[in-house]
Every structure is written in C-alpha cells, then in structure tokens.
PDB file of C-alpha atoms in Angstrom:
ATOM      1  CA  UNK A  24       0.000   0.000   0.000  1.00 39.00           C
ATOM      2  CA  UNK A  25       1.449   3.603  -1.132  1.00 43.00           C
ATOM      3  CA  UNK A  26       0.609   5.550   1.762  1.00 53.00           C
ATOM      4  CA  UNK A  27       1.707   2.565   4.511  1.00 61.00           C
ATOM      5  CA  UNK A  28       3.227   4.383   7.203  1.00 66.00           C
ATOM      6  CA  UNK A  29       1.909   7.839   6.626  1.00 82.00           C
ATOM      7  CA  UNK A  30      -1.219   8.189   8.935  1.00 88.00           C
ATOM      8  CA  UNK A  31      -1.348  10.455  11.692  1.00 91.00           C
ATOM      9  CA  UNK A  32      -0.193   9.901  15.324  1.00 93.00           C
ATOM     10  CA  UNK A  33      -0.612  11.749  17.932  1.00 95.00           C
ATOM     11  CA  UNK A  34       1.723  12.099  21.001  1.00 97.00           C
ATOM     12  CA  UNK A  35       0.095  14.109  24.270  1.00 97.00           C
ATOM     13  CA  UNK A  36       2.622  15.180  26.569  1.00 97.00           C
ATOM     14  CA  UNK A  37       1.841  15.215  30.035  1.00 97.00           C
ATOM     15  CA  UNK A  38       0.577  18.751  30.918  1.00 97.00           C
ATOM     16  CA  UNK A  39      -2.176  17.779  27.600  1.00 96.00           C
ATOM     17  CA  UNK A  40      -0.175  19.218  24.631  1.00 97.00           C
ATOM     18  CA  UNK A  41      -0.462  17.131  21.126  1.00 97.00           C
ATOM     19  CA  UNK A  42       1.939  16.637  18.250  1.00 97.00           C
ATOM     20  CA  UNK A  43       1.313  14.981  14.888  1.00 96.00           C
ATOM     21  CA  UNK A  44       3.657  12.594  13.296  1.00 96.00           C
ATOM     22  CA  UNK A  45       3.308  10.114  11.090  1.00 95.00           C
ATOM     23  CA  UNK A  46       3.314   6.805  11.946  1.00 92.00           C
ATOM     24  CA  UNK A  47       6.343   6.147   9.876  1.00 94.00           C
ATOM     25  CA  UNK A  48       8.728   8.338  12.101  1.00 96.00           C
ATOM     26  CA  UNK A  49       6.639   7.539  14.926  1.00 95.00           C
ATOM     27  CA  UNK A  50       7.780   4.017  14.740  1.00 93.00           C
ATOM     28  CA  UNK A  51      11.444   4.299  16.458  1.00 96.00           C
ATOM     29  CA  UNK A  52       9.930   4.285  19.510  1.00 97.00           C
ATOM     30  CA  UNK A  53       9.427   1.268  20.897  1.00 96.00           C
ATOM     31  CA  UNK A  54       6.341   2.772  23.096  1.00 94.00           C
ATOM     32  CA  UNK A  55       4.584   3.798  20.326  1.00 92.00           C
ATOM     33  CA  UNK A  56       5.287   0.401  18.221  1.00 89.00           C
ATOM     34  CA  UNK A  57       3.837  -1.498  21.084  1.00 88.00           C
ATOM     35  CA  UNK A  58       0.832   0.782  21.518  1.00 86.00           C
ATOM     36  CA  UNK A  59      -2.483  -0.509  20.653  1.00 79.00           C
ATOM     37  CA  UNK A  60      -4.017   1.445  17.034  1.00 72.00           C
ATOM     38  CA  UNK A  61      -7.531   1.288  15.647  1.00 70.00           C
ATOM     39  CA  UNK A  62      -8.264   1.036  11.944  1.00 69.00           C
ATOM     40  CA  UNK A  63      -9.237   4.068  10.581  1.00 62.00           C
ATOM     41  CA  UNK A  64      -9.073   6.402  13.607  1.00 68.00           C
ATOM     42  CA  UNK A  65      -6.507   8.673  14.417  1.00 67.00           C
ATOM     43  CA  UNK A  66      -3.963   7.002  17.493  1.00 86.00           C
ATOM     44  CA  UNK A  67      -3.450   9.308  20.257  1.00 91.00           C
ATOM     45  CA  UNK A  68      -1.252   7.907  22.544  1.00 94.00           C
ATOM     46  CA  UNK A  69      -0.743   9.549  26.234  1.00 95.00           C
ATOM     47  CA  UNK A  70       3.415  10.439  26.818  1.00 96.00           C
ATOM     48  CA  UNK A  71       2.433  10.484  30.348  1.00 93.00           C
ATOM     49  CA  UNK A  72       6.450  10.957  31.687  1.00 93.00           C
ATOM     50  CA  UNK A  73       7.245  13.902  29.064  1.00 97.00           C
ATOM     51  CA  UNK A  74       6.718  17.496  29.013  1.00 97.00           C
ATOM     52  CA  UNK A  75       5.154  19.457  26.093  1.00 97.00           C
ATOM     53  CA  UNK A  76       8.856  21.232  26.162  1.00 97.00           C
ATOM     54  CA  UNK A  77      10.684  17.963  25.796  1.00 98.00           C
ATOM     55  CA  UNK A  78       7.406  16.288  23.725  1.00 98.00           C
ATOM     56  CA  UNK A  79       8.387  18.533  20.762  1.00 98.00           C
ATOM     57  CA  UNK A  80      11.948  18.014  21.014  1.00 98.00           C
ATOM     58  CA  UNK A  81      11.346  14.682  20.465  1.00 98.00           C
ATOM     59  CA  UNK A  82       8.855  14.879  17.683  1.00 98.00           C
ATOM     60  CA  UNK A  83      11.476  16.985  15.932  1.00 98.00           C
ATOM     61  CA  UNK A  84      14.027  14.143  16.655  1.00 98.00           C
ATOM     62  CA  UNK A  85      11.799  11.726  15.242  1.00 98.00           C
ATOM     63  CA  UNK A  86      10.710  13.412  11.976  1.00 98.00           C
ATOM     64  CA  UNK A  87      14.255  13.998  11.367  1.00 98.00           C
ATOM     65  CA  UNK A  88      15.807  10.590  11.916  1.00 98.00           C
ATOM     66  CA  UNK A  89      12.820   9.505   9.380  1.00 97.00           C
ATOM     67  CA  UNK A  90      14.517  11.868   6.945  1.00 97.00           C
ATOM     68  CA  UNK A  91      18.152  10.884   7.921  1.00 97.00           C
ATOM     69  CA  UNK A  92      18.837   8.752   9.731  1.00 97.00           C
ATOM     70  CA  UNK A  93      21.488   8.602  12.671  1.00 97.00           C
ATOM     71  CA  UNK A  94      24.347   7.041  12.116  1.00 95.00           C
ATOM     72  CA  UNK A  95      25.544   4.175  15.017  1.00 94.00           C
ATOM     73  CA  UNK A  96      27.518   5.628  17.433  1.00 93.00           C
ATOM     74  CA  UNK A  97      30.923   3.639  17.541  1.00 90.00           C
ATOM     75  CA  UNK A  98      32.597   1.861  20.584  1.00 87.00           C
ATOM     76  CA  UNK A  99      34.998   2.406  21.175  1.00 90.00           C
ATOM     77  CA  UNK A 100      34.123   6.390  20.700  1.00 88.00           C
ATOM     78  CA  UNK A 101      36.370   7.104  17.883  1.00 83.00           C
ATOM     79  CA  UNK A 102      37.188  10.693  19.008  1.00 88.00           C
ATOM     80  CA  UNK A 103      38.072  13.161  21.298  1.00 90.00           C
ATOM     81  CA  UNK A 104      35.206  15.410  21.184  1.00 93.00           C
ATOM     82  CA  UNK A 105      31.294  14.448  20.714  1.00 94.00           C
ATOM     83  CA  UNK A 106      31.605  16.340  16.938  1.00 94.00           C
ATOM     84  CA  UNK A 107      34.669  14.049  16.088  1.00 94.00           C
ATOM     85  CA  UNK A 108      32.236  11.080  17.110  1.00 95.00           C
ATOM     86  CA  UNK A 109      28.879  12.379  16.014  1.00 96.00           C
ATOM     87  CA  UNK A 110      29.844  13.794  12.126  1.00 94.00           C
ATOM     88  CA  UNK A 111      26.376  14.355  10.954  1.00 97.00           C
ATOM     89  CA  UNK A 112      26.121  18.525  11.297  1.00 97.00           C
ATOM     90  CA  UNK A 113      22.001  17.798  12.328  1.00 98.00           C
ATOM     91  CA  UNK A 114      22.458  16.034  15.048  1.00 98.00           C
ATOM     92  CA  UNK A 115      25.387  17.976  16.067  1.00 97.00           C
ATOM     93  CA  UNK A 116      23.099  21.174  16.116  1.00 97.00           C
ATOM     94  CA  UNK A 117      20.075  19.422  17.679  1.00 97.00           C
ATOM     95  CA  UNK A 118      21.896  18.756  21.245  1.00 97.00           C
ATOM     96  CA  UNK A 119      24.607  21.773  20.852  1.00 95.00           C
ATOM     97  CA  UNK A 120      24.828  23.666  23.714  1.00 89.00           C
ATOM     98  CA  UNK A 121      23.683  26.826  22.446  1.00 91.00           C
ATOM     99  CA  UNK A 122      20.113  25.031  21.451  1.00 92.00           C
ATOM    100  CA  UNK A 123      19.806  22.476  24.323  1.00 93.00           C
ATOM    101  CA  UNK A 124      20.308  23.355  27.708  1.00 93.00           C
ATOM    102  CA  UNK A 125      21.306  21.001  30.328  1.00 91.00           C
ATOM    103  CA  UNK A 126      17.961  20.259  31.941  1.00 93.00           C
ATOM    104  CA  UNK A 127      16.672  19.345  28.566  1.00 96.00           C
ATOM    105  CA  UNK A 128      19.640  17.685  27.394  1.00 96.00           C
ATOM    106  CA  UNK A 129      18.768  15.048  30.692  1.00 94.00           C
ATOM    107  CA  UNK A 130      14.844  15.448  29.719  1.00 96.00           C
ATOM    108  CA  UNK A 131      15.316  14.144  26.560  1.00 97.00           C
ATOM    109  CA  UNK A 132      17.735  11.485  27.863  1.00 96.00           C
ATOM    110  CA  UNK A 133      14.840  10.519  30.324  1.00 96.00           C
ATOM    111  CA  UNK A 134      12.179  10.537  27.317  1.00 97.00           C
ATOM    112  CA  UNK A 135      14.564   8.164  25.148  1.00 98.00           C
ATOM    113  CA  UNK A 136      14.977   5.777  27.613  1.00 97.00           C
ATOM    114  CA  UNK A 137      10.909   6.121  28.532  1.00 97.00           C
ATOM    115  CA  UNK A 138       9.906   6.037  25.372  1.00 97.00           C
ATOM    116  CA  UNK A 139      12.146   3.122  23.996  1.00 97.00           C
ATOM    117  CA  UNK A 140      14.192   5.660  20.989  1.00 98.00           C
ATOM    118  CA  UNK A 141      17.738   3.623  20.994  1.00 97.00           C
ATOM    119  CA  UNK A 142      19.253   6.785  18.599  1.00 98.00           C
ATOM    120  CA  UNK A 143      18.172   9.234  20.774  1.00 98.00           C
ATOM    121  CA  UNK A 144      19.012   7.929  23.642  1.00 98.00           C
ATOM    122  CA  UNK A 145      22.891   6.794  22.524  1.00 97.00           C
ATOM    123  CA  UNK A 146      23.165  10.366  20.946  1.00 97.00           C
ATOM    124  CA  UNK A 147      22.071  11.964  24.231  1.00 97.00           C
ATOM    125  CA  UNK A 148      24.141   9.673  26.777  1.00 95.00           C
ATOM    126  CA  UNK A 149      27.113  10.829  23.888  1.00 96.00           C
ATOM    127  CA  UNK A 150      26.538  14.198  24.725  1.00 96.00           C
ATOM    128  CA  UNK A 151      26.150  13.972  28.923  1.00 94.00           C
ATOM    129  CA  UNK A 152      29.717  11.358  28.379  1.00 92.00           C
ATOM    130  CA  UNK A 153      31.511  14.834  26.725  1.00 92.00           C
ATOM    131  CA  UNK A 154      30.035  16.707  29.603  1.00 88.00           C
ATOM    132  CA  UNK A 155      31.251  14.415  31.651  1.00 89.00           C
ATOM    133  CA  UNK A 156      34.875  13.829  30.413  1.00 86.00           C
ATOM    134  CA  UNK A 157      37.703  15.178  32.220  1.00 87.00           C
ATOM    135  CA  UNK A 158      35.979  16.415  35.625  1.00 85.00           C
ATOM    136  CA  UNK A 159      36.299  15.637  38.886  1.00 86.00           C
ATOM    137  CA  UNK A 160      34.410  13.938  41.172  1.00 79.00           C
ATOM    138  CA  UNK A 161      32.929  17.461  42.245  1.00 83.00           C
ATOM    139  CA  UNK A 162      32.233  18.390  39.459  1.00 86.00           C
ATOM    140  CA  UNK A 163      30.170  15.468  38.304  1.00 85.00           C
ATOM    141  CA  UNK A 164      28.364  15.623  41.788  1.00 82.00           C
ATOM    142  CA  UNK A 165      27.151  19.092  40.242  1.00 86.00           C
ATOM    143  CA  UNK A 166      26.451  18.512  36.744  1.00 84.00           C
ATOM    144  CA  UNK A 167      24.555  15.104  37.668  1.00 82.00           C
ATOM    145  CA  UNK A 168      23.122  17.223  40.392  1.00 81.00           C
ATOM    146  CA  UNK A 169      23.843  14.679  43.251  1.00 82.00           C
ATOM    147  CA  UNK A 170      23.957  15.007  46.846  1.00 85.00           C
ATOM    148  CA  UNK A 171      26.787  15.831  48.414  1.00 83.00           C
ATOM    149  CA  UNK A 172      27.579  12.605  50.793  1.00 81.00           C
ATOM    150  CA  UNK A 173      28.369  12.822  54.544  1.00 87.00           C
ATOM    151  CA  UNK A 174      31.507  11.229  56.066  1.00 87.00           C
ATOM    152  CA  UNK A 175      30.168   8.236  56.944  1.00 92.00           C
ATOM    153  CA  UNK A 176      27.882   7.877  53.256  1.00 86.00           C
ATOM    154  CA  UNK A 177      31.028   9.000  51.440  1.00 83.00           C
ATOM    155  CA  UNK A 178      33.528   5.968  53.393  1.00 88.00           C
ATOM    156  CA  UNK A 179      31.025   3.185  53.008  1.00 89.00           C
ATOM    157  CA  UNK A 180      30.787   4.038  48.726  1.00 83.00           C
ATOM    158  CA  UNK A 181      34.318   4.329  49.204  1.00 84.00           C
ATOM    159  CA  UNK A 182      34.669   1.169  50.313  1.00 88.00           C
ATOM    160  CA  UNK A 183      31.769  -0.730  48.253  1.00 87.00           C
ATOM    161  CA  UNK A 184      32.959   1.034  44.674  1.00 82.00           C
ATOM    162  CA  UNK A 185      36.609   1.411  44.899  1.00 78.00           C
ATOM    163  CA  UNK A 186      36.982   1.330  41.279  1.00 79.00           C
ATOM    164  CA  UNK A 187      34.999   4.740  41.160  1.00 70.00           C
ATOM    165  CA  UNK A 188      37.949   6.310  43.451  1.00 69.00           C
ATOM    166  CA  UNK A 189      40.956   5.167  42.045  1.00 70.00           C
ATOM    167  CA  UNK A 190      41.585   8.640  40.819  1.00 62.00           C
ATOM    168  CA  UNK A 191      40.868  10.617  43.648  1.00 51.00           C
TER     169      UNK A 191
END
C-alpha cells in the first residue's frame, strides 16, 4: 500500500499538549510500536512521563531521523570530542549547547529511555559522556546534580565502589 506508514499519530505530553507525526517516524519508539491502534481512527497515545517542552523536542528528533537517519555511534568512541564522534552537522546542532540546555539535554535522555528511541538515547548519553569527560568527582556531583555525601555515606561508597575512586 502507497501511503503505509503515513497516517497520523498523535503524542500528548503530560501537561495535555499534542503533536502529529506520522506513523512512519513515529515508529522508532518502541512505546509507540507497542501501543495498541484502531483502523481508521486517528492514534493518540498519552506520553504520560514527558513534558510538552521535551514532547516537541522529540517529535522533531523523530521526523528527522525519518529523513536521515542517525548514524551508530561507535565503541569504542572514535574521538576526542562528541563532533569528532557524532559527524552528521544535524544532530550535532540538535543537542549543541547553544540550542539544548542542560535540563533538557537530561529530559530528553529521560524521554529516550521512557519512550524506547535507541538513537536518541545513545546520541544523548554521547553528549552527557563529553560533559562528563575530564571532571572531577565534584564536578560530576554538580552537573549530575547529586547530593553531596556525609563522612560516613562518602567511606562506606568508598569502600563498596573502589573502582569509582581510584583517581581521587
């Protein structure tokens, strides 16, 4: 069938915002893939962990990567930098600092996972590993926004994940 793939799908975020896509990009989710359609009615399908914000984000993700698609994200990296490893300028742009904060960057890391979207999810984790790279343990604590630990919290992980303090 010629138009296989092109009906309408709509995504509503959790604070009730919709976006259309077509059931053809739609499908690199695996939530929407597994989500019950009817025949000839329009699939709405409730995003209940995602923000309208982060909802659109992804949409745009997903009509993109039906356009182009994302190229596999070696291991090892390949590079230095997250541009030496991710090459394709689009995806590049789409999680660039300038046009993704870091609250959104970790959003759209939490929809990825939520919503089953393997590309988006390895190019997001690509992006928080380059944010990572190179800090200390401080550092991290801050960017990851983690607790600071007491004494007594801090020897016990010490002790249980010495591998994680070899360096400091």
């Amino acid at each position: 069938m010629e138009d296989e793939g092109n009906e309408i799908i709509r995504l509503r975020s959790s604070d009730d915002k919709v976006f259309e896509v077509t059931e053809r990009a739609a499908k690199i989710s695996e939530l929407v893939e597994d989500s019950p359609r009817e025949e000839d009615e329009v699939t709405e399908i409730h995003i209940a962990r995602v923000r309208s914000p982060c909802l659109q984000k992804v949409v745009e993700f997903m009509k993109h990567y039906d356009e182009e698609k994302m190229k596999d994200i070696p291991t090892p990296l390949g590079g230095d930098t997250f541009n030496e490893v991710m090459d394709q300028p689009w995806y590049q742009d789409f999680v660039s600092d300038e046009k993704m904060d870091r609250d959104m960057l970790f959003d759209m890391l939490t929809a990825a996972n939520f919503m089953g979207i393997k590309p988006l999810l390895d190019l997001t984790c690509l992006k928080v590993t380059f944010h990572l790279t190179g800090k200390n343990a401080d550092e991290i604590r801050e960017i990851l926004r983690l607790p600071e630990l007491t004494p007594e919290e801090e020897a016990k992980a010490r002790e249980e994940h010495k591998w994680i303090f070899e360096d400091s």
